[in-house]
Short mmCIF file of C-alpha atoms in Angstrom, two decimals:
data_model
loop_
_atom_site.label_atom_id
_atom_site.label_comp_id
_atom_site.label_asym_id
_atom_site.label_seq_id
_atom_site.Cartn_x
_atom_site.Cartn_y
_atom_site.Cartn_z
CA MET A 1264 89.77 125.50 130.00
CA ASN A 1265 88.29 128.36 131.74
CA GLY A 1266 88.77 128.33 135.65
CA GLY A 1267 89.39 124.74 135.46
CA PRO A 1268 88.92 122.57 138.86
CA PHE A 1269 93.06 122.51 139.36
CA ASP A 1270 94.02 126.16 138.98
CA ASP A 1271 93.92 126.60 142.21
CA LEU A 1272 96.24 123.51 142.99
CA ASP A 1273 98.23 124.73 140.07
CA ARG A 1274 98.97 127.85 141.98
CA ARG A 1275 100.01 126.59 145.22
CA ASP A 1276 101.56 124.08 143.97
CA MET A 1277 103.59 126.11 141.62
CA GLN A 1278 104.03 128.24 144.65
CA ARG A 1279 105.71 125.38 146.65
CA LEU A 1280 107.90 124.39 143.18
CA ILE A 1281 109.23 128.05 143.69
CA GLU A 1282 109.86 127.66 147.30
CA GLY A 1283 111.88 125.02 146.99
CA GLN A 1284 109.56 121.90 147.36
CA ALA A 1285 110.68 119.66 144.10
CA ALA A 1286 108.06 116.69 144.56
CA ALA A 1287 105.30 119.75 143.40
CA LEU A 1288 106.95 119.19 139.99
CA ASN A 1289 105.22 115.82 140.29
CA ASP A 1290 101.95 116.60 141.20
CA LEU A 1291 101.76 118.88 138.10
CA MET A 1292 103.27 116.28 135.86
CA GLU A 1293 100.54 113.99 137.27
CA ARG A 1294 97.59 116.52 136.31
CA HIS A 1295 98.70 117.71 133.14
CA GLY A 1296 101.35 115.39 131.67
CA GLN A 1297 99.19 113.07 129.94
CA ARG A 1298 96.90 115.91 128.29
CA LEU A 1299 99.90 117.41 127.09
CA PHE A 1300 101.02 114.62 125.51
CA HIS A 1301 98.23 114.45 123.77
CA TYR A 1302 98.42 117.78 122.41
CA LEU A 1303 101.97 117.51 121.35
CA LEU A 1304 101.10 114.55 119.63
CA ARG A 1305 98.42 115.95 117.91
CA HIS A 1306 100.37 119.72 117.12
CA LEU A 1307 103.66 117.10 115.95
CA SER A 1308 102.40 113.95 114.63
CA ASN A 1309 105.82 111.94 116.31
CA GLU A 1310 104.86 110.14 119.55
CA SER A 1311 108.91 110.11 120.09
CA ASP A 1312 108.61 113.81 119.60
CA ALA A 1313 105.88 114.48 121.56
CA GLU A 1314 107.05 112.58 125.11
CA ASP A 1315 110.06 114.73 124.01
CA CYS A 1316 108.57 117.99 123.54
CA ALA A 1317 106.10 116.82 127.18
CA GLN A 1318 109.73 116.26 129.10
CA GLU A 1319 111.02 119.37 127.80
CA ALA A 1320 107.75 121.67 128.71
CA PHE A 1321 108.17 120.28 132.63
CA THR A 1322 112.00 120.95 132.20
CA ARG A 1323 111.38 124.43 131.26
CA VAL A 1324 108.41 124.93 133.93
CA TYR A 1325 111.18 123.83 136.48
CA LEU A 1326 114.08 126.20 135.16
CA HIS A 1327 112.01 129.19 134.67
CA ARG A 1328 109.51 128.59 138.03
CA ALA A 1329 110.65 131.89 139.14
CA LYS A 1330 108.78 133.68 136.63
CA PHE A 1331 105.74 132.36 136.87
CA ARG A 1332 102.90 135.13 137.53
CA SER A 1333 101.43 134.26 141.18
CA GLY A 1334 98.11 135.08 139.42
CA ALA A 1335 98.70 133.71 136.21
CA LYS A 1336 96.90 130.17 134.96
CA PHE A 1337 99.24 127.57 135.15
CA SER A 1338 97.95 125.50 132.32
CA THR A 1339 98.29 128.15 129.78
CA TRP A 1340 101.67 129.16 130.88
CA LEU A 1341 102.36 125.40 130.48
CA TYR A 1342 100.94 125.23 126.77
CA ALA A 1343 102.67 127.84 125.91
CA ILE A 1344 105.97 126.50 127.17
CA ALA A 1345 105.02 122.73 125.46
CA THR A 1346 104.23 125.20 122.45
CA ASN A 1347 107.09 127.14 122.02
CA ALA A 1348 109.02 123.26 122.18
CA ALA A 1349 107.07 121.61 119.38
CA ARG A 1350 107.84 125.27 117.08
CA ASP A 1351 112.24 124.35 118.94
CA CYS A 1352 111.01 120.73 117.38
CA HIS A 1353 109.82 121.40 114.01
CA ARG A 1354 113.02 124.07 113.20
CA ARG A 1355 115.32 120.77 114.22
CA HIS A 1356 113.14 118.64 111.82
CA ALA A 1357 112.94 121.20 109.13
CA ARG A 1358 117.27 121.55 109.40
CA ARG A 1359 117.85 117.47 109.44
CA PRO A 1360 117.02 115.82 106.62
CA LYS A 1361 114.56 112.40 107.06
CA ILE A 1362 116.38 109.98 105.55
CA GLY A 1363 115.66 106.38 107.51
CA GLU A 1364 113.22 107.85 109.92
CA PRO A 1365 110.50 105.73 111.06
CA ASN A 1366 106.94 106.58 110.56
CA SER A 1367 105.89 106.71 113.76
CA ASP A 1368 102.48 107.54 113.36
CA GLY A 1369 101.44 106.07 116.35
CA ASP A 1370 99.36 108.54 117.36
CA ASP A 1371 95.54 107.39 117.20
CA GLY A 1372 94.78 107.55 120.53
CA ALA A 1373 95.52 111.08 120.64
CA TRP A 1374 92.64 111.89 118.29
CA GLU A 1375 90.01 109.36 118.12
CA MET A 1376 86.89 110.55 120.70
CA MET A 1377 85.35 107.41 122.48
CA PRO A 1378 82.77 105.06 120.11
CA ASP A 1379 79.48 105.43 120.08
CA LEU A 1380 78.45 102.63 121.76
CA GLY A 1381 74.57 102.75 119.84
CA LEU A 1382 76.56 102.33 116.12
CA LEU A 1383 76.27 99.34 114.38
CA PRO A 1384 79.95 97.86 113.26
CA ASP A 1385 79.71 98.98 109.81
CA GLU A 1386 78.57 102.87 111.05
CA GLN A 1387 81.88 102.43 113.45
CA LEU A 1388 83.67 101.54 110.53
CA GLN A 1389 82.36 105.07 108.84
CA ALA A 1390 83.17 107.00 111.50
CA SER A 1391 86.48 105.84 111.98
CA GLU A 1392 87.55 106.20 108.20
CA ARG A 1393 86.03 109.81 108.63
CA ALA A 1394 88.16 110.42 111.71
CA ALA A 1395 91.41 109.10 109.53
CA VAL A 1396 90.44 111.55 106.70
CA VAL A 1397 90.36 114.78 109.47
CA ARG A 1398 93.07 114.03 110.94
CA VAL A 1399 95.65 113.80 108.67
CA ALA A 1400 93.42 116.84 106.99
CA VAL A 1401 94.65 118.68 109.93
CA LYS A 1402 98.07 117.47 110.40
CA ALA A 1403 98.83 119.02 106.95
CA LEU A 1404 98.08 122.38 108.25
CA PRO A 1405 100.85 124.62 108.40
CA GLU A 1406 101.64 124.85 112.06
CA GLU A 1407 100.55 128.17 112.38
CA LEU A 1408 96.80 126.99 112.07
CA ARG A 1409 97.13 123.61 113.20
CA ALA A 1410 98.13 124.93 117.02
CA PRO A 1411 94.80 127.17 117.57
CA LEU A 1412 92.77 124.80 116.04
CA VAL A 1413 93.89 122.17 117.97
CA LEU A 1414 93.93 124.15 121.22
CA PHE A 1415 90.72 125.34 120.26
CA GLU A 1416 88.34 121.88 119.43
CA TYR A 1417 90.52 119.68 121.25
CA GLU A 1418 91.91 120.96 124.38
CA ASN A 1419 89.28 123.22 125.01
CA PHE A 1420 91.08 126.77 124.96
CA SER A 1421 89.37 130.10 125.06
CA GLN A 1422 91.02 132.31 122.02
CA ALA A 1423 92.11 134.75 124.83
CA GLU A 1424 93.59 131.62 126.24
CA ILE A 1425 95.30 130.69 123.48
CA ALA A 1426 96.25 134.17 122.14
CA GLU A 1427 98.48 134.30 125.86
CA ILE A 1428 99.48 130.50 124.47
CA LEU A 1429 100.75 131.43 121.32
CA GLN A 1430 102.00 135.03 122.33
CA CYS A 1431 99.42 137.09 119.50
CA THR A 1432 96.27 138.69 120.17
CA PRO A 1433 92.73 137.21 120.58
CA LYS A 1434 91.89 138.39 116.75
CA ALA A 1435 94.32 136.88 115.34
CA VAL A 1436 93.59 133.56 117.31
CA GLU A 1437 89.91 134.04 115.54
CA LEU A 1438 91.70 134.05 111.99
CA ARG A 1439 93.84 131.64 112.44
CA ILE A 1440 90.59 129.53 113.50
CA TYR A 1441 88.94 130.32 110.96
CA ARG A 1442 91.52 130.27 107.97
CA ALA A 1443 92.11 126.77 109.83
CA ARG A 1444 88.27 125.37 109.13
CA HIS A 1445 87.83 126.72 106.19
CA ALA A 1446 91.43 125.14 104.83
CA LEU A 1447 89.68 121.95 105.91
CA ARG A 1448 86.48 122.52 104.60
CA LYS A 1449 87.89 122.42 101.53
CA THR A 1450 90.39 120.08 101.88
CA LEU A 1451 87.27 117.41 103.39
CA GLY A 1452 85.07 118.83 101.17
CA GLY A 1453 84.10 115.28 99.50
CA LEU A 1454 84.18 113.62 102.41
CA GLU A 1455 80.31 112.87 102.75
CA SER A 1456 80.21 111.84 99.39
CA MET A 1457 82.84 109.29 100.36
CA THR A 1458 81.32 107.81 103.08
CA LYS A 1459 78.12 107.42 101.85
#
C-alpha cells in the first residue's frame, strides 16, 4: 500500500468531505469499498458481518471526517477504523449465543487467487484443496495474529502501516506476523503430504 495510486485522490476527496460535499464519500467508497469488504470478510469469516462492518467503517469516516489529518494516508486511516469495527463485531458475537446462527462461509472469493490457467484439472483441484486448508487455518488464528497477517499478506500493507492501523509498534506487528506464520506452519505441517 506504499504510495498507492489513489493517495492524492483520497486526500482530495477527504478535503471535499470535510468541506461538506457528501458526494466525496461515494468516490471513496467506490475506490476502497470492494477491497475493504474482502479484508473484513477474511478477518470476520462471515459475509453479513463483513458487509455491516464495511458500512460501519464508511459511516465512521463520514462522522469523524474532521479528525482526518491532511497529510495522513486515507487507506491506513480507513483500515484502522474498519479493524476497530471488526473488533466491536467480535465482542458482540462473544456476548451473544450462536444458537440457530446460519453458517455463512460464503467467503471463498475473498481468499481465492486467480486460477493458474497452466494447471491441469487435477492440479487445480489440489491447489483449491490446499487453499481451503490454508483458509481454515488462518480463520482459526487468534484475532491479534490474524489481523496483521491478513493486512500484510493479502492487503499488502507495510509493517509500519499495520502498526498505525492496529495502534501498536512496528516491532509488535513483526512479532505477530512471525507468530502467525509459525502457528500456520505447525497447523499446516502435513499439507504437503496431504496433496501428494
